[in-house]
Coordinates of C-alpha atoms and ligand atoms in Angstrom, one line a residue:
X9 CA -26.2 14.0 -10.0
X10 CA -29.2 13.0 -8.6
X11 CA -29.7 12.8 -4.0
X12 CA -29.9 9.2 -5.5
X13 CA -26.6 9.0 -6.6
X14 CA -24.9 8.3 -3.4
X15 CA -27.1 5.9 -2.2
X16 CA -25.2 5.1 1.0
X17 CA -26.4 8.4 2.6
X18 CA -29.9 7.0 3.4
X19 CA -31.7 7.8 6.8
X20 CA -30.7 4.8 9.0
X21 CA -27.7 3.2 7.4
X22 CA -25.6 2.8 10.1
X23 CA -22.4 2.6 8.6
X24 CA -19.6 5.7 9.2
X25 CA -19.3 8.1 6.5
X26 CA -16.9 10.9 8.4
X27 CA -14.6 10.7 11.2
X28 CA -13.4 14.4 12.6
X29 CA -11.6 14.9 16.1
X30 CA -14.5 14.6 18.2
X31 CA -16.9 12.6 16.6
X32 CA -18.1 10.1 13.9
X33 CA -20.5 10.1 11.4
X34 CA -23.0 7.7 9.9
X35 CA -23.9 8.1 6.5
X36 CA -27.8 8.1 8.3
X37 CA -26.5 11.2 10.2
X38 CA -24.8 12.8 7.9
X39 CA -28.0 12.2 5.2
X40 CA -30.8 13.9 7.6
X41 CA -28.6 17.1 7.8
X42 CA -27.9 17.7 4.4
X43 CA -31.8 17.1 3.8
X44 CA -32.6 19.5 6.6
X45 CA -29.5 22.0 5.6
X46 CA -31.1 22.2 1.8
X47 CA -35.0 22.2 3.1
X48 CA -33.5 26.0 4.8
X49 CA -31.9 26.7 1.8
X50 CA -35.3 26.6 0.3
X51 CA -36.9 28.1 2.6
X52 CA -40.4 28.6 0.9
X53 CA -39.0 28.2 -2.6
X54 CA -39.4 24.9 -4.3
X55 CA -35.6 25.0 -6.1
X56 CA -32.7 26.9 -5.7
X57 CA -32.2 27.2 -9.4
X58 CA -28.6 27.4 -9.7
X59 CA -27.5 30.5 -6.8
X60 CA -24.0 30.6 -6.2
X61 CA -23.8 29.9 -2.2
X62 CA -20.4 29.8 -1.3
X63 CA -18.7 28.2 1.9
X64 CA -15.4 28.4 3.3
X65 CA -14.8 25.8 5.8
X66 CA -11.9 22.9 6.4
X67 CA -12.7 20.0 5.9
X68 CA -16.1 19.0 8.8
X69 CA -19.4 18.0 8.8
X70 CA -20.7 21.6 7.8
X71 CA -17.9 21.4 4.5
X72 CA -19.9 18.0 3.6
X73 CA -23.5 19.4 5.2
X74 CA -22.8 22.4 2.2
X75 CA -21.7 20.6 -0.4
X76 CA -24.2 18.2 -0.6
X77 CA -27.4 20.4 0.5
X78 CA -26.6 23.2 -2.0
X79 CA -27.1 20.4 -4.4
X80 CA -29.6 18.4 -3.0
X81 CA -31.9 22.0 -3.1
X82 CA -30.7 23.0 -7.2
X83 CA -27.9 25.5 -6.4
X84 CA -24.2 25.9 -7.1
X85 CA -21.4 25.2 -4.8
X86 CA -18.9 27.4 -4.9
X87 CA -16.3 25.9 -2.1
X88 CA -13.6 28.5 -1.2
X89 CA -10.2 27.8 -0.3
X90 CA -9.7 28.3 3.1
X91 CA -6.2 29.8 3.1
X92 CA -6.9 32.8 0.7
X93 CA -6.5 36.3 0.7
X94 CA -9.6 38.6 1.6
X95 CA -8.6 40.2 -1.9
X96 CA -8.8 37.3 -3.6
X97 CA -11.7 36.3 -2.2
X98 CA -12.9 38.6 -3.1
X99 CA -12.2 38.3 -6.8
X100 CA -13.8 34.6 -6.4
X101 CA -17.0 36.1 -4.4
X102 CA -18.1 38.7 -6.6
X103 CA -17.4 37.1 -9.4
X104 CA -19.5 34.4 -8.9
X105 CA -22.5 36.7 -7.7
X106 CA -22.3 34.8 -4.8
X107 CA -25.3 35.6 -2.6
X108 CA -25.0 33.7 0.8
X109 CA -21.5 32.1 2.7
X110 CA -21.2 30.0 4.7
X111 CA -18.5 30.0 7.6
X112 CA -17.7 28.5 10.8
X113 CA -19.0 30.5 14.1
X114 CA -16.7 33.7 14.9
X115 CA -16.1 34.6 11.3
X116 CA -12.7 37.0 11.4
X117 CA -14.2 40.5 10.9
X118 CA -12.5 41.0 7.8
X119 CA -14.4 38.8 6.5
X120 CA -17.7 40.0 8.1
X121 CA -17.1 43.5 6.5
X122 CA -15.9 41.6 2.9
X123 CA -19.6 40.2 2.5
X124 CA -21.3 43.1 3.7
X125 CA -19.7 44.8 1.4
X126 CA -20.7 42.5 -1.7
X127 CA -23.7 42.2 0.5
X128 CA -23.4 39.1 0.9
X129 CA -25.2 37.3 3.7
X130 CA -23.1 35.5 5.9
X131 CA -24.5 32.5 8.2
X132 CA -23.8 29.2 9.6
X133 CA -24.8 25.6 8.6
X134 CA -26.2 25.2 12.3
X135 CA -28.4 28.3 11.7
X136 CA -29.4 27.2 8.1
X137 CA -30.4 24.0 9.5
X138 CA -34.3 23.1 9.0
X139 CA -36.4 21.6 12.3
X140 CA -37.2 18.9 9.8
X141 CA -36.4 17.2 6.4
X142 CA -39.2 19.0 3.4
X143 CA -39.6 18.3 -0.1
X144 CA -36.4 18.9 -2.7
X145 CA -36.6 19.6 -6.3
X146 CA -34.8 17.2 -9.1
X147 CA -32.5 18.1 -10.9
X148 CA -32.1 17.8 -14.5
X149 CA -28.1 16.2 -14.3
X150 CA -27.3 18.9 -17.4
X151 CA -27.7 21.9 -15.0
X152 CA -25.0 23.7 -12.8
X153 CA -23.8 22.0 -10.0
X154 CA -20.0 23.3 -8.9
X155 CA -17.8 26.2 -9.6
X156 CA -14.2 25.8 -9.1
X157 CA -11.6 28.3 -9.1
X158 CA -8.5 27.9 -11.2
X159 CA -6.1 29.5 -12.2
X160 CA -5.2 30.3 -16.2
X161 CA -2.3 31.8 -18.3
X162 CA -4.2 35.5 -18.3
X163 CA -5.3 37.6 -15.7
X164 CA -7.4 36.4 -12.3
X165 CA -8.6 32.8 -11.5
X166 CA -11.8 31.4 -13.7
X167 CA -14.4 29.8 -11.9
X168 CA -14.8 26.1 -13.4
X169 CA -18.3 25.2 -13.4
X170 CA -19.3 21.3 -13.7
X171 CA -22.8 19.8 -14.3
X172 CA -24.3 17.2 -12.2
X173 CA -23.3 14.7 -14.6
X174 CA -19.5 15.3 -15.3
X175 CA -19.5 15.6 -11.3
X176 CA -21.1 11.8 -11.3
X177 CA -19.3 10.8 -14.6
X178 CA -15.7 11.9 -12.3
X179 CA -16.5 9.4 -9.2
X180 CA -18.2 7.0 -11.2
X181 CA -14.4 6.4 -13.4
X182 CA -12.8 6.3 -10.4
X183 CA -14.9 4.2 -8.1
X184 CA -14.0 1.5 -10.9
X185 CA -10.9 2.3 -11.9
X186 CA -9.2 1.8 -8.7
X187 CA -12.0 -0.3 -7.1
X188 CA -13.5 1.4 -4.3
X189 CA -15.8 -0.7 -1.8
X190 CA -17.7 0.5 1.1
X191 CA -14.4 -1.4 3.5
X192 CA -12.5 1.4 2.1
X193 CA -10.8 4.3 4.8
X194 CA -8.8 7.0 3.6
X195 CA -7.3 9.8 5.0
X196 CA -8.5 13.2 3.4
X197 CA -5.7 15.5 4.4
X198 CA -5.5 17.8 1.3
X199 CA -7.8 21.2 0.9
X200 CA -11.2 21.0 -0.4
X201 CA -11.5 23.3 -3.3
X202 CA -9.2 20.9 -5.6
X203 CA -11.1 17.9 -6.9
X204 CA -8.2 15.8 -5.5
X205 CA -9.7 16.6 -2.2
X206 CA -13.6 17.3 -3.2
X207 CA -14.0 14.0 -5.9
X208 CA -11.0 11.9 -5.7
X209 CA -11.1 11.5 -1.9
X210 CA -13.8 12.8 -0.4
X211 CA -17.2 12.4 -3.5
X212 CA -15.9 8.8 -4.7
X213 CA -15.5 7.4 -0.6
X214 CA -18.8 9.0 -0.2
X215 CA -20.0 7.3 -2.9
X216 CA -18.9 3.9 -2.5
X217 CA -19.6 3.9 0.9
X218 CA -16.6 4.3 2.8
X219 CA -15.3 6.0 5.6
X220 CA -13.4 8.8 5.5
X221 CA -10.9 10.8 7.5
X222 CA -11.0 14.8 7.9
X223 CA -8.4 16.8 8.9
X224 CA -8.0 20.5 8.7
X225 CA -4.6 20.1 7.3
X226 CA -1.4 17.9 6.4
X227 CA -0.9 17.2 10.0
X228 CA 1.8 14.8 9.9
X229 CA 2.4 13.2 13.2
X230 CA -1.2 12.0 13.7
X231 CA -1.9 10.7 10.1
X232 CA 1.6 8.2 10.5
X233 CA 0.6 7.8 14.0
X234 CA -3.1 6.5 12.2
X235 CA -1.0 4.5 9.2
X236 CA 1.0 3.0 12.1
X237 CA -2.1 2.2 13.9
X238 CA -3.3 0.0 11.0
X239 CA -6.2 2.9 10.6
X240 CA -6.3 3.4 6.5
X241 CA -6.0 1.2 3.9
X242 CA -6.1 3.7 1.1
X243 CA -4.1 6.8 0.5
X244 CA -4.3 9.6 -1.9
X245 CA -1.9 12.3 -1.8
X246 CA 0.7 15.1 -4.0
X247 CA 4.0 13.9 -4.3
X248 CA 5.1 16.7 -2.2
X249 CA 3.2 15.5 0.8
X250 CA 4.9 11.7 -0.5
X251 CA 8.4 13.8 0.6
X252 CA 7.6 15.1 3.7
X253 CA 6.4 12.2 5.0
X254 CA 10.3 10.7 3.9
X255 CA 11.4 13.8 5.7
X256 CA 9.3 13.3 8.6
X257 CA 10.3 9.4 8.9
X258 CA 14.4 10.6 8.6
X259 CA 14.0 11.6 11.5
X260 CA 12.3 9.3 13.7
X261 CA 13.6 6.3 16.0
X262 CA 14.0 2.7 14.1
X263 CA 10.9 2.2 16.1
X264 CA 8.2 4.2 14.7
X265 CA 9.9 4.1 11.1
X266 CA 9.4 0.1 10.8
X267 CA 5.8 0.5 11.7
X268 CA 4.7 3.9 10.0
X269 CA 6.1 1.5 7.1
X270 CA 4.4 -1.5 8.1
X271 CA 0.8 0.6 7.9
X272 CA 1.5 1.7 4.3
X273 CA 2.5 -1.4 3.4
X274 CA -0.5 -3.0 4.5
X275 CA -2.3 -0.8 2.3
X276 CA -4.4 -1.9 -0.4
X277 CA -3.1 2.0 -3.1
X278 CA -0.9 4.8 -2.6
X279 CA -1.7 7.2 -5.4
X280 CA 0.0 10.3 -6.4
X281 CA -1.3 12.9 -8.4
X282 CA -1.6 17.0 -9.1
X283 CA 2.2 16.9 -10.0
X284 CA 4.6 14.9 -11.7
X285 CA 5.8 12.2 -9.4
X286 CA 9.4 12.1 -9.7
X287 CA 11.2 8.8 -10.5
X288 CA 13.3 9.7 -7.4
X289 CA 10.5 9.9 -5.6
X290 CA 8.7 6.8 -7.2
X291 CA 11.1 4.6 -6.1
X292 CA 12.6 5.8 -2.5
X293 CA 8.5 5.4 -1.3
X294 CA 8.6 1.5 -2.9
X295 CA 12.5 1.1 -1.3
X296 CA 11.2 2.1 2.0
X297 CA 7.4 1.1 2.2
X298 CA 7.3 -1.7 -0.4
X299 CA 3.8 0.4 -2.3
X300 CA 4.8 0.8 -5.8
X301 CA 2.5 4.5 -6.7
X302 CA -0.4 4.3 -8.9
X303 CA 0.4 8.0 -10.5
X304 CA -2.4 9.5 -12.6
X305 CA -3.8 13.1 -14.5
X306 CA -6.2 15.3 -13.9
X307 CA -7.0 18.7 -14.0
X308 CA -9.5 21.2 -12.7
X309 CA -11.4 21.3 -16.0
X310 CA -11.7 17.9 -17.3
X311 CA -11.0 15.3 -13.4
X312 CA -9.0 12.7 -13.7
X313 CA -7.8 11.3 -17.7
X314 CA -5.3 9.5 -17.7
X315 CA -4.2 6.6 -15.0
X316 CA -1.6 3.6 -14.0
X317 CA -3.5 0.3 -13.8
X318 CA -4.8 -0.8 -10.4
X319 CA -4.0 -4.8 -11.9
X320 CA -0.5 -4.4 -14.5
X321 CA 2.0 -2.8 -14.2
X322 CA 2.5 1.5 -13.1
X323 CA 5.4 2.8 -15.1
X324 CA 7.5 5.0 -13.0
X325 CA 7.7 8.3 -14.6
X326 CA 4.5 7.2 -16.7
X327 CA 0.5 8.4 -16.3
X328 CA -0.9 5.4 -17.7
X329 CA -3.7 5.4 -20.1
X330 CA -6.6 6.9 -21.0
X331 CA -9.5 5.8 -17.9
X332 CA -12.0 4.0 -19.3
X333 CA -15.6 7.1 -20.7
X334 CA -11.8 9.3 -21.4
X335 CA -11.1 10.1 -25.2
X336 CA -7.7 11.0 -24.9
X337 CA -6.0 11.9 -28.3
X338 CA -2.6 14.6 -28.7
X339 CA -2.8 17.7 -30.9
X340 CA 0.0 19.3 -33.1
X341 CA 0.1 23.2 -33.1
X342 CA -2.1 22.7 -36.2
X343 CA -4.9 20.9 -34.4
X344 CA -3.3 17.7 -36.4
X345 CA -3.8 14.6 -34.1
X346 CA -0.7 13.1 -33.1
X347 CA -0.8 9.3 -34.2
X348 CA 1.6 7.0 -33.4
X349 CA 4.1 6.3 -30.0
X350 CA 7.1 8.2 -29.5
X351 CA 5.6 11.7 -31.3
X352 CA 4.9 14.7 -28.8
X353 CA 1.6 16.8 -28.6
X354 CA -0.5 18.4 -26.5
X355 CA -3.2 16.6 -24.7
X356 CA -6.8 17.1 -25.8
X357 CA -10.0 15.6 -23.6
X358 CA -13.5 14.5 -24.5
X359 CA -16.1 13.0 -22.3
X360 CA -18.9 13.2 -19.5
X361 CA -16.3 14.0 -17.2
X362 CA -15.6 17.2 -19.0
X363 CA -16.5 20.6 -16.7
X364 CA -19.6 22.9 -19.0
X365 CA -18.0 26.5 -19.2
X366 CA -15.5 29.5 -17.3
X367 CA -18.0 31.1 -15.4
X368 CA -18.7 34.2 -17.3
X369 CA -15.9 34.3 -19.3
X370 CA -17.8 32.8 -22.7
X371 CA -14.7 34.0 -24.6
X372 CA -11.9 31.9 -22.4
X373 CA -14.4 28.9 -22.9
X374 CA -14.8 29.1 -26.4
X375 CA -10.5 29.3 -27.0
X376 CA -9.8 26.1 -24.4
X377 CA -12.0 23.5 -26.7
X378 CA -10.8 22.9 -30.7
X379 CA -13.4 20.6 -32.7
X380 CA -14.5 19.9 -29.5
X381 CA -11.3 18.9 -27.5
X382 CA -10.7 20.4 -24.4
X383 CA -7.4 21.8 -24.4
X384 CA -5.5 20.7 -21.8
X385 CA -2.3 22.6 -22.3
X386 CA -0.2 19.7 -20.9
X387 CA 2.6 18.5 -23.8
X388 CA 2.5 14.1 -23.7
X389 CA 4.2 11.1 -25.5
X390 CA 3.5 7.7 -25.5
X391 CA 6.0 5.2 -24.7
X392 CA 5.3 1.6 -24.6
X393 CA 2.1 2.2 -24.5
X394 CA 2.2 4.5 -21.4
X395 CA 2.0 8.6 -21.8
X396 CA 4.9 10.3 -20.4
X397 CA 3.7 14.3 -19.3
X398 CA 6.8 16.1 -20.8
X399 CA 5.7 19.5 -19.3
X400 CA 3.1 22.0 -19.8
X401 CA 3.0 24.4 -23.3
X402 CA 3.2 28.2 -20.9
X403 CA 5.7 29.0 -19.0
X404 CA 3.0 30.7 -16.9
X405 CA 1.5 28.4 -15.4
X406 CA 3.8 26.7 -12.0
X407 CA 2.9 23.7 -9.9
X408 CA 3.8 24.2 -6.4
X409 CA 3.1 20.9 -4.0
X410 CA -0.1 20.5 -6.2
X411 CA -0.9 23.9 -6.7
X412 CA -1.9 25.1 -10.1
X413 CA -0.6 29.2 -9.5
X414 CA -0.6 32.0 -12.1
X415 CA 3.0 33.3 -12.7
X416 CA 0.7 36.3 -14.9
X417 CA -1.7 37.0 -11.2
X418 CA 1.4 36.9 -9.3
X419 CA 3.8 39.2 -10.4
X420 CA 1.0 41.5 -11.1
X421 CA 0.2 41.3 -7.6
X422 CA 4.6 42.5 -7.1
X423 CA 3.9 45.1 -9.7
X424 CA 2.0 47.3 -7.1
X425 CA 4.8 47.1 -4.8
X426 CA 6.2 50.7 -4.2
X427 CA 10.1 49.7 -4.6
X428 CA 9.4 47.2 -7.9
X429 CA 10.2 48.3 -11.3
X430 CA 9.5 45.1 -12.9
X431 CA 9.2 41.6 -12.2
X432 CA 9.6 38.3 -13.8
X433 CA 8.0 35.2 -12.0
X434 CA 8.9 31.1 -12.3
X435 CA 8.9 27.9 -11.4
X436 CA 12.2 26.7 -10.2
X437 CA 12.7 23.4 -10.1
X438 CA 12.5 22.6 -6.3
X439 CA 12.6 19.4 -4.5
X440 CA 10.1 19.5 -2.2
X441 CA 7.6 21.6 -4.1
X442 CA 8.1 20.2 -7.5
X443 CA 8.5 24.2 -8.8
X444 CA 8.9 27.0 -6.3
X445 CA 7.6 30.4 -7.1
X446 CA 10.4 32.7 -7.8
X447 CA 10.4 36.1 -8.8
X448 CA 13.3 38.1 -10.5
X449 CA 12.9 41.6 -9.9
X450 CA 14.2 45.3 -11.2
X451 CA 14.2 47.9 -7.9
X452 CA 13.5 51.4 -8.8
X453 CA 16.1 52.2 -6.2
X454 CA 18.3 49.9 -7.6
X455 CA 18.9 47.9 -4.3
X456 CA 18.1 45.0 -2.9
X457 CA 14.6 44.0 -1.1
X458 CA 14.3 42.7 2.2
X459 CA 13.0 39.4 2.2
X460 CA 11.2 39.2 5.4
X461 CA 9.6 42.8 4.3
X462 CA 8.8 41.3 0.8
X463 CA 6.8 38.3 2.6
X464 CA 4.8 39.6 5.1
X465 CA 4.2 42.9 2.7
X466 CA 2.4 39.6 0.3
X467 CA 0.8 37.7 3.1
X468 CA -1.7 41.0 3.3
X469 CA -2.4 39.9 -0.9
X470 CA -1.8 36.7 -2.1
X471 CA -2.5 33.4 -0.1
X472 CA 1.0 32.6 1.6
X473 CA 1.7 29.4 -1.1
X474 CA 2.0 32.1 -3.4
X475 CA 4.5 34.1 -1.9
X476 CA 7.9 34.1 -3.6
X477 CA 10.5 31.6 -1.6
X478 CA 13.3 32.8 -3.6
X479 CA 13.7 36.8 -5.0
X480 CA 16.5 37.4 -6.9
X481 CA 17.4 41.5 -7.5
X482 CA 18.7 41.5 -11.4
X483 CA 19.8 45.2 -12.7
X484 CA 17.7 44.2 -15.8
X485 CA 14.8 41.3 -17.3
X486 CA 16.3 39.2 -20.0
X487 CA 14.3 40.1 -23.4
X488 CA 14.1 39.0 -26.4
X489 CA 14.3 41.6 -30.0
X490 CA 10.3 41.9 -29.3
X491 CA 10.6 43.2 -25.7
X492 CA 9.3 39.8 -24.5
X493 CA 11.2 38.7 -21.6
X494 CA 13.0 35.3 -22.1
X495 CA 11.0 33.1 -19.3
X496 CA 13.4 29.9 -20.1
X497 CA 16.8 31.8 -19.8
X498 CA 15.4 32.5 -16.3
X499 CA 15.6 29.2 -15.4
X500 CA 18.9 28.9 -15.5
X501 CA 20.1 32.3 -13.6
X502 CA 21.7 30.9 -10.1
X503 CA 19.6 31.7 -6.5
Ligands
MCA648 C1 2.3 24.8 2.2 N1 3.1 26.1 1.9 C2 3.3 26.3 0.3 C3 2.6 25.0 -0.6 N2 1.6 24.3 0.8 N3 4.4 26.8 -0.2 C4 4.6 26.5 -2.0 N4 3.7 25.7 -2.0 C5 2.5 24.8 -1.6 N5 1.9 24.2 -2.1 C6 3.7 27.0 2.3 C7 3.2 27.6 3.4 O1 3.1 29.2 2.6 C8 3.7 27.8 4.7 O2 4.6 28.5 4.6 C9 4.6 26.3 4.6 O3 4.6 25.7 3.6 C10 3.8 25.5 6.0 O4 2.5 25.7 5.2 P1 1.4 24.7 5.5 O5 0.1 24.4 5.4 O6 1.2 24.4 7.0 O7 2.1 23.6 5.1 P2 1.8 22.0 4.7 O8 -0.2 21.6 5.9 O9 3.1 21.5 5.1 O10 0.9 22.2 2.6 C11 2.3 20.7 2.1 C12 0.8 20.5 1.5 C13 0.0 21.3 1.0 C14 -0.2 19.5 2.2 C15 1.3 19.8 0.4 O11 0.7 22.3 -0.6 C16 -1.5 20.9 -0.2 O12 -2.5 20.2 0.2 N6 -0.9 20.9 -0.8 C17 -1.9 19.9 -2.5 C18 -2.8 21.2 -3.0 C19 -4.0 20.1 -4.3 O13 -4.3 19.0 -3.6 N7 -4.1 20.3 -5.5 C20 -4.6 19.8 -6.0 C21 -5.0 20.5 -6.8 P3 5.6 29.7 5.4 O14 5.9 29.2 6.4 O15 6.4 30.6 4.8 O16 4.3 31.0 6.0 S1 -5.1 20.1 -8.4 C22 -6.2 18.8 -8.8 O17 -7.1 18.9 -8.2 C23 -6.1 18.0 -10.2 C24 -7.4 17.7 -10.6 C25 -4.7 16.8 -10.6 O18 -4.8 16.0 -11.0 O19 -5.4 16.4 -9.0
AMP649 P1 -5.3 21.8 -11.6 O1 -5.7 23.0 -12.4 O2 -4.5 22.3 -9.9 O3 -6.3 21.0 -11.2 O4 -3.6 21.0 -12.5 C1 -4.1 20.4 -13.0 C2 -2.7 20.6 -13.8 O5 -1.6 19.8 -12.4 C3 -2.6 19.7 -15.3 O6 -3.1 20.8 -16.5 C4 -1.3 18.9 -15.0 O7 -0.3 20.7 -15.9 C5 -0.5 18.8 -13.4 N1 -1.1 17.7 -13.2 C6 -1.7 16.7 -12.6 N2 -1.9 15.6 -12.2 C7 -0.3 15.2 -12.9 C8 0.4 14.3 -12.4 N3 0.7 13.0 -12.7 N4 2.2 14.8 -13.5 C9 2.0 15.8 -14.2 N5 1.4 16.8 -14.3 C10 0.0 16.8 -13.9

């Protein structure tokens, strides 16, 4: 991706790019700030040469400045989850070998100490802005551009590296498929350390010359009042957000509900993704707002892969067809292509949209590709020309509110609790979260654990959304003849 690709980001462009709590920022203003930041980052170097630069920033002008500034200066952007526990940040920063990190002024002491202990310079965007923009390097599209951490079935989250070319392919595919224009206005309340927020909303918006309204998090009263005021014409969210919107509207008076629903109805597009959208939710949303949700399928490693059509039938319970430029093929366990309708197989993907590598982990990268196809770990079937996602090949991946979580990572933390002898974590079906993190524990004393105490113990060690929603003590974990915990059997134990 070259700086010229985001062709609305040019000096003097008076269109509004970003709207935050306090101000609107034009494309011209954002562009010159990015150039000054990139220049400041470079200092007297001519190219950052893939230096890893992290940022711990909510959705903001600073965030956009960092992301694009690092890209323009030839570095690798490492946007971090602002809800991370310090223990998690330690892993991200040290495995990526980050050298500089940007945060808001007045960063918490814990963060300062962590950066100091890792030899990372902790800075603000403001202090890095050069007086005036200087020369910036030409970046080859094959170079690394961004690293996002994703949970896997084994050990700690892996840094998924995409190149400028990857990101460009991911964006341009969606601009065409979902008919983005510069007249679009979209709210962004999803976190900015994942593809959904970064590529589908923020980057597509800025590429198209549209206006993106930035929120620090999901503020339902604020978003719905703006929807009612007719501010947005495109809306993208995870299924949990649609569930929460419906629940919220159930508590509001008729007049407000009518205004919010009319606001949604008038939009050109509502999208759901990152986790399965239940048919019931699709129907509830259609009945309430008249919007037929466009469901699509994606992954950190591939961006978006499969999408229901913008024009044409959007089918409830299905994710549609492969996006242009994305090759999709189902395979059986012996790596043979599964042909024809009604035959399930693992989704494998090829295309410019596919990531380059897991950072510093050649083995994991090698294992995730077979014959050049990226293996998603998701099972699907084609019915009547539409792909339907059937589930994952691993029980150790949990999708909660759109976040991909590793059961093993959570188990690893819980096992360090002095009272816990054995633990098995699963995702239990849940109406709000899709899957709710659920821990089955065997305690050393045989006594119950105090849930509130466990929660605060967890709080220091993991992001709050990873903390189990249910904890159930068992006398022993169910195991097969080999001694392996039979996780599927845990799913039927009443909580
Ligand atoms: C918040 N909580 C959660 C989650 N989010 N618990 C489980 N799972 C979650 N996802 C808990 C908090 O720990 C807290 O618990 C309580 O809910 C309130 O937290 P708050 O942050 O206020 O919640 P919220 O604002 O209502 O957040 C819900 C959310 C958020 C907006 C749905 O989870 C979210 O932004 N999810 C989207 C993640 C995402 O973008 N995924 C895309 C990655 P307590 O009160 O006990 O402390 S996937 C991707 O990018 C691929 C490519 C794709 O296909 O899109
Ligand atoms: P992540 O690695 O966080 O980007 O999450 C990617 C995973 O989310 C995929 O491998 C799927 O398991 C899941 N996912 C994304 N979109 C959908 C969808 N529309 N339906 C079902 N699962 C989905």
